[in-house]
């Protein structure tokens, strides 16, 4: 991957510019989040949600860069800040994840219950009506479960954002926006001698994880394989951030990441539908609708896996 010419810059210069820019983005998103949370309108709520997304993105980029390029920074400082940013981004992500999962499942239920292409249930023609009846009950069950989880996540987010731990993180990022603690020796090195080899480590780890994935076709879906795909998603994100630091083209990495985001969303939605189906004493029609929903999300998982493989291993063009 071709990189811009940075012959006149040191490793510390390049890393410092990136970290300061992400710290500035973090602080800007924090101000917007606080302003949105203070208002009560739907527009304020949407702005607060968008700002939370910006906070998570900046936090992940700083944490990922501190992990990849730890040797260029003051290591104890980097380790401490990275740990706190991982905690923060994880906490902020939960509420959004539950809301998005519920929305995805409700849309899927609506689509499936009204689809003329839905396969006939084993119970015969009358079972198709069970899907329509069961969908409403399944939707109500999922809404109760996921809304409760979202409410708890929202409370955890509010508690986190009001804690002394969060304020310490925000203060540390504010300092980072103007000053990056760097290792005095490594930071003076050339980019090609310091940053690029460290970024290559992330590429090697990612390649190893991708090569260990199951085949995209020819094997049945297995839920236990989701964890290895989630790990590839995590490594891909870290690698993409490393290429961003170096100014590289990340279009292919971003497209592959979007496919893995869809994979994560579908696999977690499938898990949520399976969990709901294990609720004691639910009606057979409800259980049936949840089973159809689970199968639908499993198909989405398989489609996302295939999409990733097509991006990562494109078929050569026929001359």
Short mmCIF file of C-alpha atoms in Angstrom, two decimals:
data_model
loop_
_atom_site.label_atom_id
_atom_site.label_comp_id
_atom_site.label_asym_id
_atom_site.label_seq_id
_atom_site.Cartn_x
_atom_site.Cartn_y
_atom_site.Cartn_z
CA UNK A 1 0.00 0.00 0.00
CA UNK A 2 1.53 3.25 -1.15
CA UNK A 3 2.01 5.86 1.53
CA UNK A 4 2.48 9.62 1.20
CA UNK A 5 5.97 11.02 1.33
CA UNK A 6 6.87 11.87 4.93
CA UNK A 7 10.63 12.12 4.46
CA UNK A 8 10.79 15.34 6.43
CA UNK A 9 8.79 13.96 9.40
CA UNK A 10 9.77 11.69 12.26
CA UNK A 11 7.74 8.81 13.66
CA UNK A 12 6.79 11.01 16.61
CA UNK A 13 5.63 13.80 14.29
CA UNK A 14 3.26 11.54 12.36
CA UNK A 15 1.86 9.71 15.38
CA UNK A 16 1.52 12.95 17.32
CA UNK A 17 -0.52 14.63 14.58
CA UNK A 18 -2.91 11.69 14.43
CA UNK A 19 -3.36 11.35 18.19
CA UNK A 20 -3.91 15.08 18.65
CA UNK A 21 -6.50 15.14 15.87
CA UNK A 22 -8.40 12.23 17.43
CA UNK A 23 -8.21 13.83 20.87
CA UNK A 24 -9.69 17.01 19.40
CA UNK A 25 -12.46 14.97 17.76
CA UNK A 26 -13.15 13.30 21.12
CA UNK A 27 -13.48 16.63 22.92
CA UNK A 28 -15.70 18.07 20.18
CA UNK A 29 -18.00 15.05 20.35
CA UNK A 30 -18.08 15.31 24.13
CA UNK A 31 -19.26 18.93 23.97
CA UNK A 32 -21.99 17.97 21.47
CA UNK A 33 -23.05 15.03 23.61
CA UNK A 34 -23.36 17.19 26.70
CA UNK A 35 -25.35 19.79 24.78
CA UNK A 36 -27.67 17.15 23.34
CA UNK A 37 -28.18 15.45 26.69
CA UNK A 38 -29.12 18.78 28.27
CA UNK A 39 -31.96 19.31 25.78
CA UNK A 40 -35.21 17.42 25.77
CA UNK A 41 -36.27 17.39 22.12
CA UNK A 42 -36.01 14.56 19.63
CA UNK A 43 -33.41 16.57 17.70
CA UNK A 44 -31.32 16.93 20.85
CA UNK A 45 -31.58 13.19 21.46
CA UNK A 46 -30.47 12.43 17.92
CA UNK A 47 -27.57 14.85 18.24
CA UNK A 48 -26.56 13.25 21.53
CA UNK A 49 -26.65 9.80 19.93
CA UNK A 50 -24.52 10.97 17.01
CA UNK A 51 -22.07 12.59 19.41
CA UNK A 52 -21.82 9.34 21.39
CA UNK A 53 -20.92 7.58 18.14
CA UNK A 54 -18.19 10.18 17.56
CA UNK A 55 -16.91 9.69 21.10
CA UNK A 56 -16.67 5.92 20.59
CA UNK A 57 -14.91 6.32 17.27
CA UNK A 58 -12.30 8.72 18.60
CA UNK A 59 -11.77 6.62 21.73
CA UNK A 60 -11.25 3.47 19.66
CA UNK A 61 -8.82 5.17 17.32
CA UNK A 62 -6.72 6.57 20.14
CA UNK A 63 -6.75 3.25 22.01
CA UNK A 64 -5.90 1.26 18.88
CA UNK A 65 -3.05 3.57 17.94
CA UNK A 66 -1.63 3.47 21.46
CA UNK A 67 -1.66 -0.31 21.24
CA UNK A 68 -0.06 -0.57 17.80
CA UNK A 69 2.51 2.17 18.31
CA UNK A 70 3.08 1.71 22.03
CA UNK A 71 6.86 1.60 21.53
CA UNK A 72 6.81 5.19 20.23
CA UNK A 73 4.99 6.54 23.28
CA UNK A 74 5.65 6.70 27.00
CA UNK A 75 4.48 3.14 27.62
CA UNK A 76 3.01 3.43 31.13
CA UNK A 77 0.94 6.43 30.10
CA UNK A 78 -0.18 4.69 26.90
CA UNK A 79 -1.21 1.51 28.72
CA UNK A 80 -3.22 3.42 31.30
CA UNK A 81 -5.05 5.65 28.83
CA UNK A 82 -5.74 2.77 26.45
CA UNK A 83 -7.36 0.73 29.22
CA UNK A 84 -9.64 3.60 30.17
CA UNK A 85 -10.62 4.36 26.58
CA UNK A 86 -11.50 0.71 25.92
CA UNK A 87 -13.73 0.79 29.01
CA UNK A 88 -15.40 3.99 27.86
CA UNK A 89 -16.03 2.92 24.25
CA UNK A 90 -17.44 -0.42 25.42
CA UNK A 91 -19.77 1.28 27.90
CA UNK A 92 -21.01 3.78 25.34
CA UNK A 93 -21.60 1.08 22.72
CA UNK A 94 -24.02 -1.06 24.72
CA UNK A 95 -27.07 1.21 24.64
CA UNK A 96 -26.78 1.80 20.90
CA UNK A 97 -26.27 -1.92 20.27
CA UNK A 98 -29.48 -2.92 22.05
CA UNK A 99 -31.50 -0.26 20.27
CA UNK A 100 -30.11 -1.23 16.86
CA UNK A 101 -30.68 -4.93 17.57
CA UNK A 102 -34.33 -4.34 18.47
CA UNK A 103 -34.89 -2.24 15.36
CA UNK A 104 -33.26 -4.90 13.17
CA UNK A 105 -35.37 -7.69 14.63
CA UNK A 106 -38.63 -5.73 14.39
CA UNK A 107 -37.98 -4.94 10.74
CA UNK A 108 -37.13 -8.59 10.05
CA UNK A 109 -40.31 -9.82 11.75
CA UNK A 110 -42.41 -7.40 9.74
CA UNK A 111 -40.73 -8.49 6.52
CA UNK A 112 -41.02 -12.21 7.27
CA UNK A 113 -44.63 -12.19 8.43
CA UNK A 114 -45.73 -10.35 5.30
CA UNK A 115 -43.50 -12.13 2.79
CA UNK A 116 -45.22 -14.33 0.17
CA UNK A 117 -41.87 -16.04 -0.43
CA UNK A 118 -41.65 -17.41 3.10
CA UNK A 119 -41.30 -21.23 3.01
CA UNK A 120 -44.38 -23.12 4.13
CA UNK A 121 -44.02 -24.29 7.75
CA UNK A 122 -43.90 -28.02 8.46
CA UNK A 123 -47.22 -27.79 10.26
CA UNK A 124 -49.03 -27.26 6.96
CA UNK A 125 -50.96 -24.29 5.55
CA UNK A 126 -52.41 -23.34 8.91
CA UNK A 127 -48.93 -22.81 10.31
CA UNK A 128 -48.38 -19.82 8.02
CA UNK A 129 -51.01 -18.02 10.03
CA UNK A 130 -49.09 -19.00 13.15
CA UNK A 131 -46.21 -16.90 11.90
CA UNK A 132 -48.47 -13.86 11.53
CA UNK A 133 -49.97 -14.38 14.97
CA UNK A 134 -46.66 -15.36 16.52
CA UNK A 135 -44.81 -12.40 15.05
CA UNK A 136 -46.77 -9.92 17.12
CA UNK A 137 -46.16 -11.87 20.29
CA UNK A 138 -42.51 -12.47 19.40
CA UNK A 139 -42.07 -8.76 18.74
CA UNK A 140 -43.61 -7.86 22.08
CA UNK A 141 -41.34 -10.36 23.85
CA UNK A 142 -38.21 -9.08 22.12
CA UNK A 143 -39.22 -5.48 22.80
CA UNK A 144 -39.61 -6.20 26.52
CA UNK A 145 -36.30 -8.01 26.78
CA UNK A 146 -34.20 -5.65 24.66
CA UNK A 147 -35.81 -2.47 25.99
CA UNK A 148 -35.00 -3.61 29.51
CA UNK A 149 -31.41 -4.31 28.47
CA UNK A 150 -31.20 -0.92 26.74
CA UNK A 151 -32.58 0.85 29.81
CA UNK A 152 -29.97 -0.79 31.98
CA UNK A 153 -27.24 0.13 29.48
CA UNK A 154 -28.51 3.73 29.42
CA UNK A 155 -28.30 3.91 33.20
CA UNK A 156 -24.79 2.46 33.09
CA UNK A 157 -23.79 5.06 30.49
CA UNK A 158 -25.16 7.93 32.57
CA UNK A 159 -23.41 6.59 35.62
CA UNK A 160 -20.15 6.24 33.71
CA UNK A 161 -20.32 9.74 32.21
CA UNK A 162 -20.94 11.23 35.63
CA UNK A 163 -18.13 9.32 37.33
CA UNK A 164 -14.75 10.60 38.42
CA UNK A 165 -13.25 7.86 36.24
CA UNK A 166 -14.74 9.39 33.11
CA UNK A 167 -13.71 12.90 34.07
CA UNK A 168 -10.15 11.65 34.54
CA UNK A 169 -10.28 10.15 31.04
CA UNK A 170 -11.62 13.38 29.57
CA UNK A 171 -8.87 15.35 31.31
CA UNK A 172 -6.22 12.98 29.95
CA UNK A 173 -7.59 13.33 26.42
CA UNK A 174 -7.66 17.11 26.80
CA UNK A 175 -3.96 17.03 27.63
CA UNK A 176 -3.36 14.69 24.68
CA UNK A 177 -4.95 17.23 22.35
CA UNK A 178 -1.98 19.51 22.93
CA UNK A 179 0.84 17.22 24.07
CA UNK A 180 1.63 13.58 23.26
CA UNK A 181 3.99 11.82 25.70
CA UNK A 182 6.50 10.15 23.36
CA UNK A 183 9.51 7.94 23.84
CA UNK A 184 12.45 10.29 23.20
CA UNK A 185 14.42 7.74 21.20
CA UNK A 186 11.81 5.91 19.14
CA UNK A 187 9.93 9.12 18.33
CA UNK A 188 12.98 10.52 16.56
CA UNK A 189 13.21 7.52 14.24
CA UNK A 190 12.22 7.46 10.62
CA UNK A 191 8.71 6.41 9.71
CA UNK A 192 9.90 3.50 7.61
CA UNK A 193 12.10 2.25 10.41
CA UNK A 194 9.65 2.67 13.29
CA UNK A 195 5.98 3.10 12.40
CA UNK A 196 5.71 0.92 9.30
CA UNK A 197 7.18 -2.23 10.94
CA UNK A 198 4.82 -1.78 13.89
CA UNK A 199 1.86 -1.39 11.53
CA UNK A 200 2.99 -4.50 9.68
CA UNK A 201 2.58 -6.48 12.89
CA UNK A 202 -1.13 -5.68 12.86
CA UNK A 203 -1.35 -6.77 9.22
CA UNK A 204 0.33 -10.09 10.03
CA UNK A 205 -2.02 -10.77 12.94
CA UNK A 206 -5.01 -9.95 10.79
CA UNK A 207 -3.83 -12.19 7.95
CA UNK A 208 -3.35 -15.07 10.37
CA UNK A 209 -6.84 -14.65 11.82
CA UNK A 210 -8.43 -14.44 8.35
CA UNK A 211 -6.62 -17.56 7.17
CA UNK A 212 -8.03 -19.47 10.15
CA UNK A 213 -11.64 -18.62 9.25
CA UNK A 214 -13.87 -21.41 7.93
CA UNK A 215 -14.69 -21.55 4.24
CA UNK A 216 -17.29 -19.06 3.11
CA UNK A 217 -19.30 -21.71 1.30
CA UNK A 218 -19.88 -25.42 1.56
CA UNK A 219 -20.08 -25.63 5.34
CA UNK A 220 -23.22 -25.21 7.48
CA UNK A 221 -23.55 -22.21 9.77
CA UNK A 222 -22.12 -22.79 13.23
CA UNK A 223 -22.75 -20.22 15.95
CA UNK A 224 -19.55 -21.14 17.80
CA UNK A 225 -17.57 -19.82 14.82
CA UNK A 226 -18.90 -16.28 15.39
CA UNK A 227 -16.18 -15.55 17.96
CA UNK A 228 -13.39 -16.03 15.41
CA UNK A 229 -15.17 -13.66 13.02
CA UNK A 230 -15.59 -11.07 15.76
CA UNK A 231 -11.85 -11.31 16.43
CA UNK A 232 -11.10 -10.70 12.75
CA UNK A 233 -13.36 -7.64 12.92
CA UNK A 234 -11.42 -6.33 15.92
CA UNK A 235 -8.02 -6.93 14.29
CA UNK A 236 -9.19 -5.38 11.03
CA UNK A 237 -10.27 -2.25 12.87
CA UNK A 238 -6.90 -1.96 14.65
CA UNK A 239 -5.08 -2.48 11.35
CA UNK A 240 -7.22 0.15 9.63
CA UNK A 241 -6.40 2.67 12.33
CA UNK A 242 -2.70 1.92 11.88
CA UNK A 243 -2.98 2.63 8.16
CA UNK A 244 -4.85 5.84 8.94
CA UNK A 245 -1.92 6.99 11.07
CA UNK A 246 0.38 6.40 8.12
CA UNK A 247 -1.94 8.13 5.68
CA UNK A 248 -2.63 4.97 3.69
CA UNK A 249 -5.67 4.16 1.55
CA UNK A 250 -8.17 2.37 3.78
CA UNK A 251 -11.10 2.04 1.35
CA UNK A 252 -10.80 -1.75 1.04
CA UNK A 253 -10.33 -2.14 4.78
CA UNK A 254 -13.40 0.01 5.43
CA UNK A 255 -15.53 -2.05 3.02
CA UNK A 256 -14.38 -5.28 4.65
CA UNK A 257 -15.10 -3.77 8.05
CA UNK A 258 -18.64 -2.89 7.00
CA UNK A 259 -19.23 -6.51 5.99
CA UNK A 260 -17.99 -7.66 9.38
CA UNK A 261 -20.18 -5.08 11.11
CA UNK A 262 -23.17 -6.62 9.34
CA UNK A 263 -21.94 -10.04 10.44
CA UNK A 264 -21.74 -8.90 14.05
CA UNK A 265 -25.20 -7.32 13.93
CA UNK A 266 -26.81 -10.41 12.40
CA UNK A 267 -25.08 -12.88 14.70
CA UNK A 268 -26.08 -10.92 17.81
CA UNK A 269 -29.65 -10.61 16.50
CA UNK A 270 -29.73 -14.37 15.96
CA UNK A 271 -28.54 -14.88 19.53
CA UNK A 272 -31.22 -12.51 20.85
CA UNK A 273 -33.98 -14.37 18.99
CA UNK A 274 -32.68 -17.72 20.26
CA UNK A 275 -32.57 -16.37 23.81
CA UNK A 276 -36.13 -15.13 23.53
CA UNK A 277 -37.24 -18.53 22.22
CA UNK A 278 -35.99 -20.13 25.44
CA UNK A 279 -38.35 -18.01 27.52
CA UNK A 280 -40.46 -20.40 29.65
CA UNK A 281 -44.11 -21.01 28.79
CA UNK A 282 -44.28 -19.06 25.54
CA UNK A 283 -46.97 -20.01 23.03
CA UNK A 284 -46.04 -22.39 20.18
CA UNK A 285 -46.82 -19.69 17.59
CA UNK A 286 -44.43 -17.31 19.35
CA UNK A 287 -41.71 -19.95 19.47
CA UNK A 288 -42.25 -20.68 15.78
CA UNK A 289 -41.95 -17.02 14.80
CA UNK A 290 -38.76 -16.69 16.83
CA UNK A 291 -37.38 -19.79 15.14
CA UNK A 292 -38.07 -18.35 11.69
CA UNK A 293 -36.47 -15.07 12.79
CA UNK A 294 -33.40 -16.91 14.07
CA UNK A 295 -33.01 -18.74 10.76
CA UNK A 296 -33.38 -15.46 8.86
CA UNK A 297 -30.59 -13.84 10.86
CA UNK A 298 -28.40 -16.91 10.39
CA UNK A 299 -28.81 -16.48 6.64
CA UNK A 300 -27.76 -12.84 7.05
CA UNK A 301 -24.66 -14.00 8.92
CA UNK A 302 -23.73 -16.35 6.07
CA UNK A 303 -24.31 -13.59 3.51
CA UNK A 304 -22.04 -11.22 5.45
CA UNK A 305 -19.31 -13.87 5.64
CA UNK A 306 -19.51 -14.41 1.90
CA UNK A 307 -19.42 -10.66 1.29
CA UNK A 308 -16.28 -10.32 3.39
CA UNK A 309 -14.55 -13.13 1.50
CA UNK A 310 -15.42 -11.50 -1.82
CA UNK A 311 -13.88 -8.24 -0.64
CA UNK A 312 -10.83 -9.84 0.93
CA UNK A 313 -10.22 -12.43 -1.82
CA UNK A 314 -11.63 -10.82 -4.96
CA UNK A 315 -12.09 -13.08 -7.96
CA UNK A 316 -9.54 -12.20 -10.69
CA UNK A 317 -11.14 -10.54 -13.71
CA UNK A 318 -11.37 -12.75 -16.79
CA UNK A 319 -9.46 -11.15 -19.67
#
